[in-house]
Amino acid sequence: MRIYSQARAHGVYAMYGIPTEQEHGQTNDRVFGEIAADPEIAQFDYDGLVLIQNANEFDNRLKAAALRLGFSLNFGLVRYVPPSHCGEMGPFTKLDTYAYQNEVRYLTTRPIPKEGLTLTLGPLQDIVTVFDVRRELARGKAKNAPAKGNAVL
């Protein structure tokens, strides 16, 4: 996993937060189809999607990987505010025009190196499901997903 920031003040790793099967009784295929068909999400250029099934374990592994390199991470859900908002706009706050992103973020607690920060989490097959967007399109599970790009995690 790569964390990069042009400002290099702090590294930010952002993910799209979605409900899981355990929380809402949805099957992985249904969750995938809903995400891939969402026109707001389809604007991103991706060809894979990683559904984290065990968020607590993912959090533990990500933070441990950062600690091995001497970094700590803060986790937070992004708070969405209207354009008229006059308060603080910290790293976990965005305008509500981006609320469809339902973003969760990890932020390094100190500046990262110029070249970025690469965190090695090891095998994740026990806590994630990986969807190949092209294959799922062919199977008819996602109708509007883009056909190229990077993995969305």
PDB file of C-alpha atoms in Angstrom:
ATOM      1  CA  MET A   1       0.000   0.000   0.000  1.00  0.00           C
ATOM      2  CA  ARG A   2       1.414   3.366  -0.984  1.00  0.00           C
ATOM      3  CA  ILE A   3       0.783   6.633   0.841  1.00  0.00           C
ATOM      4  CA  TYR A   4       1.820   9.778  -0.980  1.00  0.00           C
ATOM      5  CA  SER A   5       1.242  13.472  -0.465  1.00  0.00           C
ATOM      6  CA  GLN A   6       2.396  16.257  -2.766  1.00  0.00           C
ATOM      7  CA  ALA A   7       2.554  18.605   0.205  1.00  0.00           C
ATOM      8  CA  ARG A   8       4.468  15.935   2.160  1.00  0.00           C
ATOM      9  CA  ALA A   9       3.242  17.472   5.372  1.00  0.00           C
ATOM     10  CA  HIS A  10       1.364  14.286   6.198  1.00  0.00           C
ATOM     11  CA  GLY A  11       0.457  11.247   4.184  1.00  0.00           C
ATOM     12  CA  VAL A  12      -3.246  10.557   3.660  1.00  0.00           C
ATOM     13  CA  TYR A  13      -4.698   7.222   2.602  1.00  0.00           C
ATOM     14  CA  ALA A  14      -8.389   7.477   1.726  1.00  0.00           C
ATOM     15  CA  MET A  15     -10.949   4.754   1.071  1.00  0.00           C
ATOM     16  CA  TYR A  16     -14.591   4.638   0.078  1.00  0.00           C
ATOM     17  CA  GLY A  17     -16.574   3.369   3.069  1.00  0.00           C
ATOM     18  CA  ILE A  18     -19.412   0.942   2.389  1.00  0.00           C
ATOM     19  CA  PRO A  19     -21.689  -1.251   4.496  1.00  0.00           C
ATOM     20  CA  THR A  20     -20.613  -4.875   4.724  1.00  0.00           C
ATOM     21  CA  GLU A  21     -22.586  -8.068   4.471  1.00  0.00           C
ATOM     22  CA  GLN A  22     -22.270  -8.617   8.220  1.00  0.00           C
ATOM     23  CA  GLU A  23     -23.687  -5.171   8.977  1.00  0.00           C
ATOM     24  CA  HIS A  24     -26.549  -5.081   6.496  1.00  0.00           C
ATOM     25  CA  GLY A  25     -27.178  -8.625   5.261  1.00  0.00           C
ATOM     26  CA  GLN A  26     -26.036  -7.840   1.710  1.00  0.00           C
ATOM     27  CA  THR A  27     -24.121 -10.334  -0.356  1.00  0.00           C
ATOM     28  CA  ASN A  28     -20.691  -9.369  -1.643  1.00  0.00           C
ATOM     29  CA  ASP A  29     -21.983  -9.538  -5.229  1.00  0.00           C
ATOM     30  CA  ARG A  30     -24.808  -7.144  -4.436  1.00  0.00           C
ATOM     31  CA  VAL A  31     -22.466  -4.712  -2.680  1.00  0.00           C
ATOM     32  CA  PHE A  32     -20.053  -4.870  -5.619  1.00  0.00           C
ATOM     33  CA  GLY A  33     -22.828  -4.298  -8.145  1.00  0.00           C
ATOM     34  CA  GLU A  34     -24.179  -1.295  -6.262  1.00  0.00           C
ATOM     35  CA  ILE A  35     -20.742   0.305  -5.997  1.00  0.00           C
ATOM     36  CA  ALA A  36     -19.711  -0.387  -9.571  1.00  0.00           C
ATOM     37  CA  ALA A  37     -23.016   0.904 -10.968  1.00  0.00           C
ATOM     38  CA  ASP A  38     -22.990   4.127  -8.923  1.00  0.00           C
ATOM     39  CA  PRO A  39     -22.326   6.960 -11.424  1.00  0.00           C
ATOM     40  CA  GLU A  40     -20.485   9.001  -8.785  1.00  0.00           C
ATOM     41  CA  ILE A  41     -18.085   6.117  -8.158  1.00  0.00           C
ATOM     42  CA  ALA A  42     -17.843   5.195 -11.850  1.00  0.00           C
ATOM     43  CA  GLN A  43     -16.108   8.519 -12.510  1.00  0.00           C
ATOM     44  CA  PHE A  44     -12.976   7.096 -10.873  1.00  0.00           C
ATOM     45  CA  ASP A  45     -10.662   5.161 -13.160  1.00  0.00           C
ATOM     46  CA  TYR A  46     -10.339   1.651 -11.709  1.00  0.00           C
ATOM     47  CA  ASP A  47     -10.365  -1.954 -12.849  1.00  0.00           C
ATOM     48  CA  GLY A  48     -10.479  -3.667  -9.470  1.00  0.00           C
ATOM     49  CA  LEU A  49     -12.202  -3.254  -6.156  1.00  0.00           C
ATOM     50  CA  VAL A  50     -11.108  -4.605  -2.781  1.00  0.00           C
ATOM     51  CA  LEU A  51     -13.907  -5.123  -0.281  1.00  0.00           C
ATOM     52  CA  ILE A  52     -12.514  -5.180   3.266  1.00  0.00           C
ATOM     53  CA  GLN A  53     -14.547  -7.754   5.191  1.00  0.00           C
ATOM     54  CA  ASN A  54     -12.852  -7.302   8.559  1.00  0.00           C
ATOM     55  CA  ALA A  55     -12.231  -3.586   9.087  1.00  0.00           C
ATOM     56  CA  ASN A  56     -10.810  -4.049  12.586  1.00  0.00           C
ATOM     57  CA  GLU A  57      -8.161  -6.501  11.426  1.00  0.00           C
ATOM     58  CA  PHE A  58      -7.331  -4.318   8.405  1.00  0.00           C
ATOM     59  CA  ASP A  59      -6.895  -1.380  10.784  1.00  0.00           C
ATOM     60  CA  ASN A  60      -4.593  -3.445  13.024  1.00  0.00           C
ATOM     61  CA  ARG A  61      -2.430  -4.586  10.094  1.00  0.00           C
ATOM     62  CA  LEU A  62      -2.202  -1.149   8.511  1.00  0.00           C
ATOM     63  CA  LYS A  63      -1.204   0.527  11.775  1.00  0.00           C
ATOM     64  CA  ALA A  64       1.325  -2.229  12.543  1.00  0.00           C
ATOM     65  CA  ALA A  65       2.883  -1.805   9.078  1.00  0.00           C
ATOM     66  CA  ALA A  66       3.200   1.931   9.660  1.00  0.00           C
ATOM     67  CA  LEU A  67       4.742   1.392  13.101  1.00  0.00           C
ATOM     68  CA  ARG A  68       7.369  -0.925  11.609  1.00  0.00           C
ATOM     69  CA  LEU A  69       8.543   2.101   9.599  1.00  0.00           C
ATOM     70  CA  GLY A  70       8.335   4.469  12.561  1.00  0.00           C
ATOM     71  CA  PHE A  71       5.015   6.099  11.670  1.00  0.00           C
ATOM     72  CA  SER A  72       1.743   6.326  13.559  1.00  0.00           C
ATOM     73  CA  LEU A  73      -1.603   6.656  11.830  1.00  0.00           C
ATOM     74  CA  ASN A  74      -4.766   8.435  12.877  1.00  0.00           C
ATOM     75  CA  PHE A  75      -8.033   7.032  11.548  1.00  0.00           C
ATOM     76  CA  GLY A  76     -11.217   8.968  10.981  1.00  0.00           C
ATOM     77  CA  LEU A  77     -14.446   9.134   9.066  1.00  0.00           C
ATOM     78  CA  VAL A  78     -14.656  12.213   6.890  1.00  0.00           C
ATOM     79  CA  ARG A  79     -17.204  14.775   8.057  1.00  0.00           C
ATOM     80  CA  TYR A  80     -19.019  16.567   5.245  1.00  0.00           C
ATOM     81  CA  VAL A  81     -19.993  20.216   5.693  1.00  0.00           C
ATOM     82  CA  PRO A  82     -21.913  22.724   3.556  1.00  0.00           C
ATOM     83  CA  PRO A  83     -20.035  25.393   1.566  1.00  0.00           C
ATOM     84  CA  SER A  84     -21.308  27.944   4.077  1.00  0.00           C
ATOM     85  CA  HIS A  85     -19.362  26.195   6.878  1.00  0.00           C
ATOM     86  CA  CYS A  86     -17.192  28.682   8.794  1.00  0.00           C
ATOM     87  CA  GLY A  87     -15.470  26.292  11.193  1.00  0.00           C
ATOM     88  CA  GLU A  88     -12.331  24.191  11.043  1.00  0.00           C
ATOM     89  CA  MET A  89     -11.602  22.245   7.865  1.00  0.00           C
ATOM     90  CA  GLY A  90      -9.054  19.709   9.053  1.00  0.00           C
ATOM     91  CA  PRO A  91      -7.857  16.555   7.304  1.00  0.00           C
ATOM     92  CA  PHE A  92     -11.085  14.736   8.132  1.00  0.00           C
ATOM     93  CA  THR A  93     -13.463  17.405   6.775  1.00  0.00           C
ATOM     94  CA  LYS A  94     -14.675  17.958   3.204  1.00  0.00           C
ATOM     95  CA  LEU A  95     -17.426  19.906   1.502  1.00  0.00           C
ATOM     96  CA  ASP A  96     -20.725  18.052   1.320  1.00  0.00           C
ATOM     97  CA  THR A  97     -20.574  17.984  -2.492  1.00  0.00           C
ATOM     98  CA  TYR A  98     -18.226  15.013  -1.916  1.00  0.00           C
ATOM     99  CA  ALA A  99     -20.481  13.209   0.555  1.00  0.00           C
ATOM    100  CA  TYR A 100     -21.160  10.433  -1.988  1.00  0.00           C
ATOM    101  CA  GLN A 101     -17.549   9.339  -1.389  1.00  0.00           C
ATOM    102  CA  ASN A 102     -18.415   8.241   2.158  1.00  0.00           C
ATOM    103  CA  GLU A 103     -14.694   8.500   2.802  1.00  0.00           C
ATOM    104  CA  VAL A 104     -12.613   7.035   5.587  1.00  0.00           C
ATOM    105  CA  ARG A 105      -9.022   8.194   5.990  1.00  0.00           C
ATOM    106  CA  TYR A 106      -5.740   7.290   7.588  1.00  0.00           C
ATOM    107  CA  LEU A 107      -3.373  10.182   8.220  1.00  0.00           C
ATOM    108  CA  THR A 108       0.274   9.962   9.264  1.00  0.00           C
ATOM    109  CA  THR A 109       0.998  11.837  12.459  1.00  0.00           C
ATOM    110  CA  ARG A 110       4.233  13.268  11.055  1.00  0.00           C
ATOM    111  CA  PRO A 111       5.549  14.227   7.619  1.00  0.00           C
ATOM    112  CA  ILE A 112       6.370  11.446   5.191  1.00  0.00           C
ATOM    113  CA  PRO A 113       9.462  11.139   2.972  1.00  0.00           C
ATOM    114  CA  LYS A 114       9.527  12.876  -0.414  1.00  0.00           C
ATOM    115  CA  GLU A 115       9.218   9.545  -2.241  1.00  0.00           C
ATOM    116  CA  GLY A 116       6.121   8.589  -0.240  1.00  0.00           C
ATOM    117  CA  LEU A 117       5.561   5.762   2.191  1.00  0.00           C
ATOM    118  CA  THR A 118       5.066   2.110   1.240  1.00  0.00           C
ATOM    119  CA  LEU A 119       3.367  -0.053   3.841  1.00  0.00           C
ATOM    120  CA  THR A 120       3.532  -3.837   3.550  1.00  0.00           C
ATOM    121  CA  LEU A 121       0.512  -5.510   5.104  1.00  0.00           C
ATOM    122  CA  GLY A 122       1.212  -9.057   3.962  1.00  0.00           C
ATOM    123  CA  PRO A 123      -1.449 -11.441   2.643  1.00  0.00           C
ATOM    124  CA  LEU A 124      -4.977 -10.124   3.055  1.00  0.00           C
ATOM    125  CA  GLN A 125      -7.075 -12.935   1.555  1.00  0.00           C
ATOM    126  CA  ASP A 126      -8.462 -13.789   4.988  1.00  0.00           C
ATOM    127  CA  ILE A 127     -10.000 -10.324   5.429  1.00  0.00           C
ATOM    128  CA  VAL A 128     -10.757  -9.012   1.920  1.00  0.00           C
ATOM    129  CA  THR A 129     -12.615  -9.963  -1.238  1.00  0.00           C
ATOM    130  CA  VAL A 130     -11.098  -8.774  -4.512  1.00  0.00           C
ATOM    131  CA  PHE A 131     -13.355  -8.048  -7.493  1.00  0.00           C
ATOM    132  CA  ASP A 132     -12.043  -7.926 -11.049  1.00  0.00           C
ATOM    133  CA  VAL A 133     -14.287  -5.277 -12.570  1.00  0.00           C
ATOM    134  CA  ARG A 134     -13.870  -6.531 -16.145  1.00  0.00           C
ATOM    135  CA  ARG A 135     -14.800 -10.087 -15.181  1.00  0.00           C
ATOM    136  CA  GLU A 136     -17.773  -8.909 -13.142  1.00  0.00           C
ATOM    137  CA  LEU A 137     -18.943  -6.760 -16.055  1.00  0.00           C
ATOM    138  CA  ALA A 138     -18.808  -9.816 -18.288  1.00  0.00           C
ATOM    139  CA  ARG A 139     -20.855 -11.756 -15.729  1.00  0.00           C
ATOM    140  CA  GLY A 140     -23.431  -8.942 -15.688  1.00  0.00           C
ATOM    141  CA  LYS A 141     -23.018  -7.948 -12.048  1.00  0.00           C
ATOM    142  CA  ALA A 142     -21.996  -4.365 -12.754  1.00  0.00           C
ATOM    143  CA  LYS A 143     -23.518  -2.400 -15.593  1.00  0.00           C
ATOM    144  CA  ASN A 144     -21.766   0.986 -15.485  1.00  0.00           C
ATOM    145  CA  ALA A 145     -18.337   0.249 -14.048  1.00  0.00           C
ATOM    146  CA  PRO A 146     -15.324   1.632 -15.874  1.00  0.00           C
ATOM    147  CA  ALA A 147     -13.183  -0.817 -17.805  1.00  0.00           C
ATOM    148  CA  LYS A 148      -9.652   0.235 -16.855  1.00  0.00           C
ATOM    149  CA  GLY A 149      -7.514   1.817 -14.165  1.00  0.00           C
ATOM    150  CA  ASN A 150      -6.460   0.949 -10.643  1.00  0.00           C
ATOM    151  CA  ALA A 151      -7.943  -0.954  -7.756  1.00  0.00           C
ATOM    152  CA  VAL A 152     -10.256   0.921  -5.419  1.00  0.00           C
ATOM    153  CA  LEU A 153      -9.541   0.121  -1.808  1.00  0.00           C
TER     154      LEU A 153
END
